[in-house]
Amino acid sequence: MGSFESMLSGGHPNSLGRTVEVVDLVLADRERLGELFACYGSADPVVRLRVSNAMKRIEAERHDWLVPLIDPLIDDVGRLDQDSARWTLAQLFQRLADDMSEDQRARARRLLKSNLASATDWIVLICTLETLAEWARTDPELDRWLVPHIARLMADPRKSVARRAAKVQARRG
């Protein structure tokens, strides 16, 4: 059995490779979660993409295991210049929101706002918009900040982005 980094490398960048096998190994031994998380530091963007996929799968099975990783997700993964990390963080933050402290939630909100304001990748835009819109339901300041971004995204030439922004706007009432 090789290291997780070697298990997650190679093959077509859009394939899962051995991601499911790595997830199964981590689920069988929680002590290996740190080894998997450390692969976010890999120089290989395919490895980092697959780590993101693995983290979402682990969260779905063992949500409580990712709660102690909230700070490093915000502080370390949040610094990665990789779209797959950005959209995965938006999804994970939405799932982990109830477990975040006020400080963690504020830091995650700042990161997501920055990502929404600067991202060009359609998946990053959609996932980040969804999470921020959900949080804005109970945060009037965030809701006000989000209004011009929803309008901008409703005018996006990509139909998937524009439609999602319109749905978010419709949910706002």
PDB file of C-alpha atoms in Angstrom:
ATOM      1  CA  MET A   1       0.000   0.000   0.000  1.00  0.00           C
ATOM      2  CA  GLY A   2       1.544   3.280  -1.135  1.00  0.00           C
ATOM      3  CA  SER A   3       1.220   6.745   0.248  1.00  0.00           C
ATOM      4  CA  PHE A   4      -2.015   8.571  -0.360  1.00  0.00           C
ATOM      5  CA  GLU A   5      -0.241  11.097  -2.568  1.00  0.00           C
ATOM      6  CA  SER A   6       0.967   8.368  -4.915  1.00  0.00           C
ATOM      7  CA  MET A   7      -2.437   6.663  -4.815  1.00  0.00           C
ATOM      8  CA  LEU A   8      -4.147   9.915  -5.820  1.00  0.00           C
ATOM      9  CA  SER A   9      -1.768  10.841  -8.633  1.00  0.00           C
ATOM     10  CA  GLY A  10      -1.811   9.853 -12.273  1.00  0.00           C
ATOM     11  CA  GLY A  11      -4.482   9.058 -14.764  1.00  0.00           C
ATOM     12  CA  HIS A  12      -6.870  11.453 -16.415  1.00  0.00           C
ATOM     13  CA  PRO A  13      -7.320  14.651 -14.364  1.00  0.00           C
ATOM     14  CA  ASN A  14     -11.118  14.350 -14.530  1.00  0.00           C
ATOM     15  CA  SER A  15     -11.184  10.782 -13.254  1.00  0.00           C
ATOM     16  CA  LEU A  16     -11.469   9.746  -9.634  1.00  0.00           C
ATOM     17  CA  GLY A  17      -8.415   7.532  -9.949  1.00  0.00           C
ATOM     18  CA  ARG A  18      -8.082   5.670  -6.659  1.00  0.00           C
ATOM     19  CA  THR A  19     -10.000   8.261  -4.628  1.00  0.00           C
ATOM     20  CA  VAL A  20     -12.693   5.842  -3.472  1.00  0.00           C
ATOM     21  CA  GLU A  21     -10.036   3.371  -2.327  1.00  0.00           C
ATOM     22  CA  VAL A  22      -8.324   6.128  -0.314  1.00  0.00           C
ATOM     23  CA  VAL A  23     -11.656   7.142   1.236  1.00  0.00           C
ATOM     24  CA  ASP A  24     -12.284   3.532   2.257  1.00  0.00           C
ATOM     25  CA  LEU A  25      -8.841   3.339   3.881  1.00  0.00           C
ATOM     26  CA  VAL A  26      -9.461   6.531   5.849  1.00  0.00           C
ATOM     27  CA  LEU A  27     -12.948   5.441   6.905  1.00  0.00           C
ATOM     28  CA  ALA A  28     -11.415   2.196   8.160  1.00  0.00           C
ATOM     29  CA  ASP A  29      -8.737   4.067  10.129  1.00  0.00           C
ATOM     30  CA  ARG A  30      -9.486   7.630  11.267  1.00  0.00           C
ATOM     31  CA  GLU A  31      -5.813   8.111  12.140  1.00  0.00           C
ATOM     32  CA  ARG A  32      -5.097   8.302   8.405  1.00  0.00           C
ATOM     33  CA  LEU A  33      -7.297  11.390   7.901  1.00  0.00           C
ATOM     34  CA  GLY A  34      -4.323  13.642   8.700  1.00  0.00           C
ATOM     35  CA  GLU A  35      -2.233  11.850   6.082  1.00  0.00           C
ATOM     36  CA  LEU A  36      -4.944  12.489   3.501  1.00  0.00           C
ATOM     37  CA  PHE A  37      -5.371  16.133   4.536  1.00  0.00           C
ATOM     38  CA  ALA A  38      -1.597  16.643   4.199  1.00  0.00           C
ATOM     39  CA  CYS A  39      -1.973  15.814   0.493  1.00  0.00           C
ATOM     40  CA  TYR A  40      -3.528  19.268   0.035  1.00  0.00           C
ATOM     41  CA  GLY A  41       0.138  20.324   0.168  1.00  0.00           C
ATOM     42  CA  SER A  42       1.003  18.256  -2.888  1.00  0.00           C
ATOM     43  CA  ALA A  43       2.555  20.052  -5.843  1.00  0.00           C
ATOM     44  CA  ASP A  44       0.280  17.979  -8.100  1.00  0.00           C
ATOM     45  CA  PRO A  45      -3.070  19.705  -8.775  1.00  0.00           C
ATOM     46  CA  VAL A  46      -4.676  16.353  -9.647  1.00  0.00           C
ATOM     47  CA  VAL A  47      -3.804  15.045  -6.191  1.00  0.00           C
ATOM     48  CA  ARG A  48      -5.320  18.173  -4.586  1.00  0.00           C
ATOM     49  CA  LEU A  49      -8.472  17.784  -6.702  1.00  0.00           C
ATOM     50  CA  ARG A  50      -8.867  14.192  -5.563  1.00  0.00           C
ATOM     51  CA  VAL A  51      -8.205  15.125  -1.933  1.00  0.00           C
ATOM     52  CA  SER A  52     -11.090  17.581  -2.205  1.00  0.00           C
ATOM     53  CA  ASN A  53     -13.320  14.863  -3.602  1.00  0.00           C
ATOM     54  CA  ALA A  54     -12.235  12.498  -0.842  1.00  0.00           C
ATOM     55  CA  MET A  55     -12.936  15.078   1.880  1.00  0.00           C
ATOM     56  CA  LYS A  56     -16.490  15.550   0.628  1.00  0.00           C
ATOM     57  CA  ARG A  57     -17.026  11.796   0.642  1.00  0.00           C
ATOM     58  CA  ILE A  58     -15.610  11.446   4.137  1.00  0.00           C
ATOM     59  CA  GLU A  59     -17.749  14.323   5.401  1.00  0.00           C
ATOM     60  CA  ALA A  60     -20.842  12.589   4.012  1.00  0.00           C
ATOM     61  CA  GLU A  61     -19.983   9.426   5.938  1.00  0.00           C
ATOM     62  CA  ARG A  62     -18.341  10.861   9.070  1.00  0.00           C
ATOM     63  CA  HIS A  63     -19.283  14.526   9.371  1.00  0.00           C
ATOM     64  CA  ASP A  64     -17.829  14.722  12.891  1.00  0.00           C
ATOM     65  CA  TRP A  65     -14.356  13.834  11.622  1.00  0.00           C
ATOM     66  CA  LEU A  66     -14.131  17.052   9.608  1.00  0.00           C
ATOM     67  CA  VAL A  67     -15.201  19.384  12.434  1.00  0.00           C
ATOM     68  CA  PRO A  68     -11.653  19.505  13.904  1.00  0.00           C
ATOM     69  CA  LEU A  69     -10.375  20.395  10.409  1.00  0.00           C
ATOM     70  CA  ILE A  70     -12.448  23.570  10.051  1.00  0.00           C
ATOM     71  CA  ASP A  71      -9.541  25.895  10.914  1.00  0.00           C
ATOM     72  CA  PRO A  72      -7.053  24.266   8.535  1.00  0.00           C
ATOM     73  CA  LEU A  73      -9.711  24.131   5.826  1.00  0.00           C
ATOM     74  CA  ILE A  74     -10.204  27.889   6.153  1.00  0.00           C
ATOM     75  CA  ASP A  75      -6.586  28.867   6.726  1.00  0.00           C
ATOM     76  CA  ASP A  76      -4.621  26.366   4.646  1.00  0.00           C
ATOM     77  CA  VAL A  77      -6.899  25.020   1.939  1.00  0.00           C
ATOM     78  CA  GLY A  78      -8.429  28.473   1.582  1.00  0.00           C
ATOM     79  CA  ARG A  79      -5.060  29.772   0.355  1.00  0.00           C
ATOM     80  CA  LEU A  80      -4.786  27.271  -2.491  1.00  0.00           C
ATOM     81  CA  ASP A  81      -4.959  28.770  -5.944  1.00  0.00           C
ATOM     82  CA  GLN A  82      -7.102  25.957  -7.308  1.00  0.00           C
ATOM     83  CA  ASP A  83     -10.732  26.114  -8.367  1.00  0.00           C
ATOM     84  CA  SER A  84     -11.542  22.580  -7.200  1.00  0.00           C
ATOM     85  CA  ALA A  85     -10.435  23.511  -3.684  1.00  0.00           C
ATOM     86  CA  ARG A  86     -12.543  26.678  -3.802  1.00  0.00           C
ATOM     87  CA  TRP A  87     -15.776  25.019  -4.801  1.00  0.00           C
ATOM     88  CA  THR A  88     -15.230  22.105  -2.438  1.00  0.00           C
ATOM     89  CA  LEU A  89     -14.671  24.535   0.429  1.00  0.00           C
ATOM     90  CA  ALA A  90     -17.945  26.277  -0.358  1.00  0.00           C
ATOM     91  CA  GLN A  91     -19.747  22.945  -0.180  1.00  0.00           C
ATOM     92  CA  LEU A  92     -17.948  21.797   2.965  1.00  0.00           C
ATOM     93  CA  PHE A  93     -18.495  25.130   4.706  1.00  0.00           C
ATOM     94  CA  GLN A  94     -22.221  24.888   4.054  1.00  0.00           C
ATOM     95  CA  ARG A  95     -22.268  21.390   5.553  1.00  0.00           C
ATOM     96  CA  LEU A  96     -20.057  22.370   8.499  1.00  0.00           C
ATOM     97  CA  ALA A  97     -21.669  25.754   9.245  1.00  0.00           C
ATOM     98  CA  ASP A  98     -23.552  24.580  12.332  1.00  0.00           C
ATOM     99  CA  ASP A  99     -20.289  23.318  13.811  1.00  0.00           C
ATOM    100  CA  MET A 100     -18.342  26.550  13.226  1.00  0.00           C
ATOM    101  CA  SER A 101     -17.577  29.054  15.932  1.00  0.00           C
ATOM    102  CA  GLU A 102     -18.499  32.678  15.225  1.00  0.00           C
ATOM    103  CA  ASP A 103     -14.843  33.389  14.416  1.00  0.00           C
ATOM    104  CA  GLN A 104     -14.602  30.433  12.035  1.00  0.00           C
ATOM    105  CA  ARG A 105     -17.824  31.396  10.321  1.00  0.00           C
ATOM    106  CA  ALA A 106     -16.627  35.006   9.920  1.00  0.00           C
ATOM    107  CA  ARG A 107     -13.321  33.842   8.418  1.00  0.00           C
ATOM    108  CA  ALA A 108     -15.090  31.384   6.110  1.00  0.00           C
ATOM    109  CA  ARG A 109     -17.518  34.130   5.058  1.00  0.00           C
ATOM    110  CA  ARG A 110     -14.612  36.481   4.211  1.00  0.00           C
ATOM    111  CA  LEU A 111     -12.948  33.768   2.158  1.00  0.00           C
ATOM    112  CA  LEU A 112     -16.129  32.900   0.282  1.00  0.00           C
ATOM    113  CA  LYS A 113     -16.923  36.558  -0.382  1.00  0.00           C
ATOM    114  CA  SER A 114     -13.442  37.022  -1.820  1.00  0.00           C
ATOM    115  CA  ASN A 115     -13.858  33.907  -3.962  1.00  0.00           C
ATOM    116  CA  LEU A 116     -17.259  34.999  -5.264  1.00  0.00           C
ATOM    117  CA  ALA A 117     -15.999  38.481  -6.086  1.00  0.00           C
ATOM    118  CA  SER A 118     -12.929  37.266  -7.968  1.00  0.00           C
ATOM    119  CA  ALA A 119     -13.717  33.807  -9.359  1.00  0.00           C
ATOM    120  CA  THR A 120     -14.300  33.118 -13.016  1.00  0.00           C
ATOM    121  CA  ASP A 121     -14.835  29.350 -12.815  1.00  0.00           C
ATOM    122  CA  TRP A 122     -18.523  28.535 -13.133  1.00  0.00           C
ATOM    123  CA  ILE A 123     -18.524  25.789 -10.484  1.00  0.00           C
ATOM    124  CA  VAL A 124     -16.769  28.049  -7.962  1.00  0.00           C
ATOM    125  CA  LEU A 125     -19.326  30.774  -8.654  1.00  0.00           C
ATOM    126  CA  ILE A 126     -22.336  28.479  -8.297  1.00  0.00           C
ATOM    127  CA  CYS A 127     -21.172  26.631  -5.188  1.00  0.00           C
ATOM    128  CA  THR A 128     -19.984  29.783  -3.454  1.00  0.00           C
ATOM    129  CA  LEU A 129     -23.170  31.659  -4.319  1.00  0.00           C
ATOM    130  CA  GLU A 130     -25.290  28.823  -2.914  1.00  0.00           C
ATOM    131  CA  THR A 131     -23.442  28.770   0.397  1.00  0.00           C
ATOM    132  CA  LEU A 132     -23.406  32.536   0.823  1.00  0.00           C
ATOM    133  CA  ALA A 133     -27.092  32.776  -0.101  1.00  0.00           C
ATOM    134  CA  GLU A 134     -27.937  30.160   2.511  1.00  0.00           C
ATOM    135  CA  TRP A 135     -25.954  32.043   5.150  1.00  0.00           C
ATOM    136  CA  ALA A 136     -27.480  35.362   4.067  1.00  0.00           C
ATOM    137  CA  ARG A 137     -30.918  34.121   5.157  1.00  0.00           C
ATOM    138  CA  THR A 138     -29.902  34.896   8.740  1.00  0.00           C
ATOM    139  CA  ASP A 139     -27.302  37.597   8.057  1.00  0.00           C
ATOM    140  CA  PRO A 140     -28.780  40.876   6.723  1.00  0.00           C
ATOM    141  CA  GLU A 141     -25.336  42.420   6.183  1.00  0.00           C
ATOM    142  CA  LEU A 142     -24.253  39.483   4.041  1.00  0.00           C
ATOM    143  CA  ASP A 143     -27.574  39.616   2.202  1.00  0.00           C
ATOM    144  CA  ARG A 144     -26.996  43.278   1.308  1.00  0.00           C
ATOM    145  CA  TRP A 145     -23.456  42.483   0.136  1.00  0.00           C
ATOM    146  CA  LEU A 146     -24.755  39.633  -2.000  1.00  0.00           C
ATOM    147  CA  VAL A 147     -27.386  41.649  -3.937  1.00  0.00           C
ATOM    148  CA  PRO A 148     -25.057  43.185  -6.563  1.00  0.00           C
ATOM    149  CA  HIS A 149     -23.214  39.888  -6.979  1.00  0.00           C
ATOM    150  CA  ILE A 150     -26.465  38.058  -7.669  1.00  0.00           C
ATOM    151  CA  ALA A 151     -27.337  40.714 -10.262  1.00  0.00           C
ATOM    152  CA  ARG A 152     -23.892  40.387 -11.859  1.00  0.00           C
ATOM    153  CA  LEU A 153     -24.195  36.612 -12.019  1.00  0.00           C
ATOM    154  CA  MET A 154     -27.737  36.745 -13.408  1.00  0.00           C
ATOM    155  CA  ALA A 155     -26.191  38.559 -16.376  1.00  0.00           C
ATOM    156  CA  ASP A 156     -23.396  35.999 -16.780  1.00  0.00           C
ATOM    157  CA  PRO A 157     -23.196  34.693 -20.374  1.00  0.00           C
ATOM    158  CA  ARG A 158     -22.987  31.117 -19.079  1.00  0.00           C
ATOM    159  CA  LYS A 159     -26.552  29.843 -18.745  1.00  0.00           C
ATOM    160  CA  SER A 160     -25.744  27.607 -15.782  1.00  0.00           C
ATOM    161  CA  VAL A 161     -24.420  30.542 -13.756  1.00  0.00           C
ATOM    162  CA  ALA A 162     -27.196  32.930 -14.789  1.00  0.00           C
ATOM    163  CA  ARG A 163     -29.931  30.382 -14.037  1.00  0.00           C
ATOM    164  CA  ARG A 164     -28.531  29.545 -10.633  1.00  0.00           C
ATOM    165  CA  ALA A 165     -28.245  33.219  -9.736  1.00  0.00           C
ATOM    166  CA  ALA A 166     -31.858  33.737 -10.834  1.00  0.00           C
ATOM    167  CA  LYS A 167     -32.952  30.822  -8.626  1.00  0.00           C
ATOM    168  CA  VAL A 168     -31.069  32.306  -5.687  1.00  0.00           C
ATOM    169  CA  GLN A 169     -32.709  35.665  -6.333  1.00  0.00           C
ATOM    170  CA  ALA A 170     -36.161  34.036  -6.499  1.00  0.00           C
ATOM    171  CA  ARG A 171     -35.581  32.269  -3.157  1.00  0.00           C
ATOM    172  CA  ARG A 172     -34.673  35.620  -1.571  1.00  0.00           C
ATOM    173  CA  GLY A 173     -38.271  36.702  -2.245  1.00  0.00           C
TER     174      GLY A 173
END
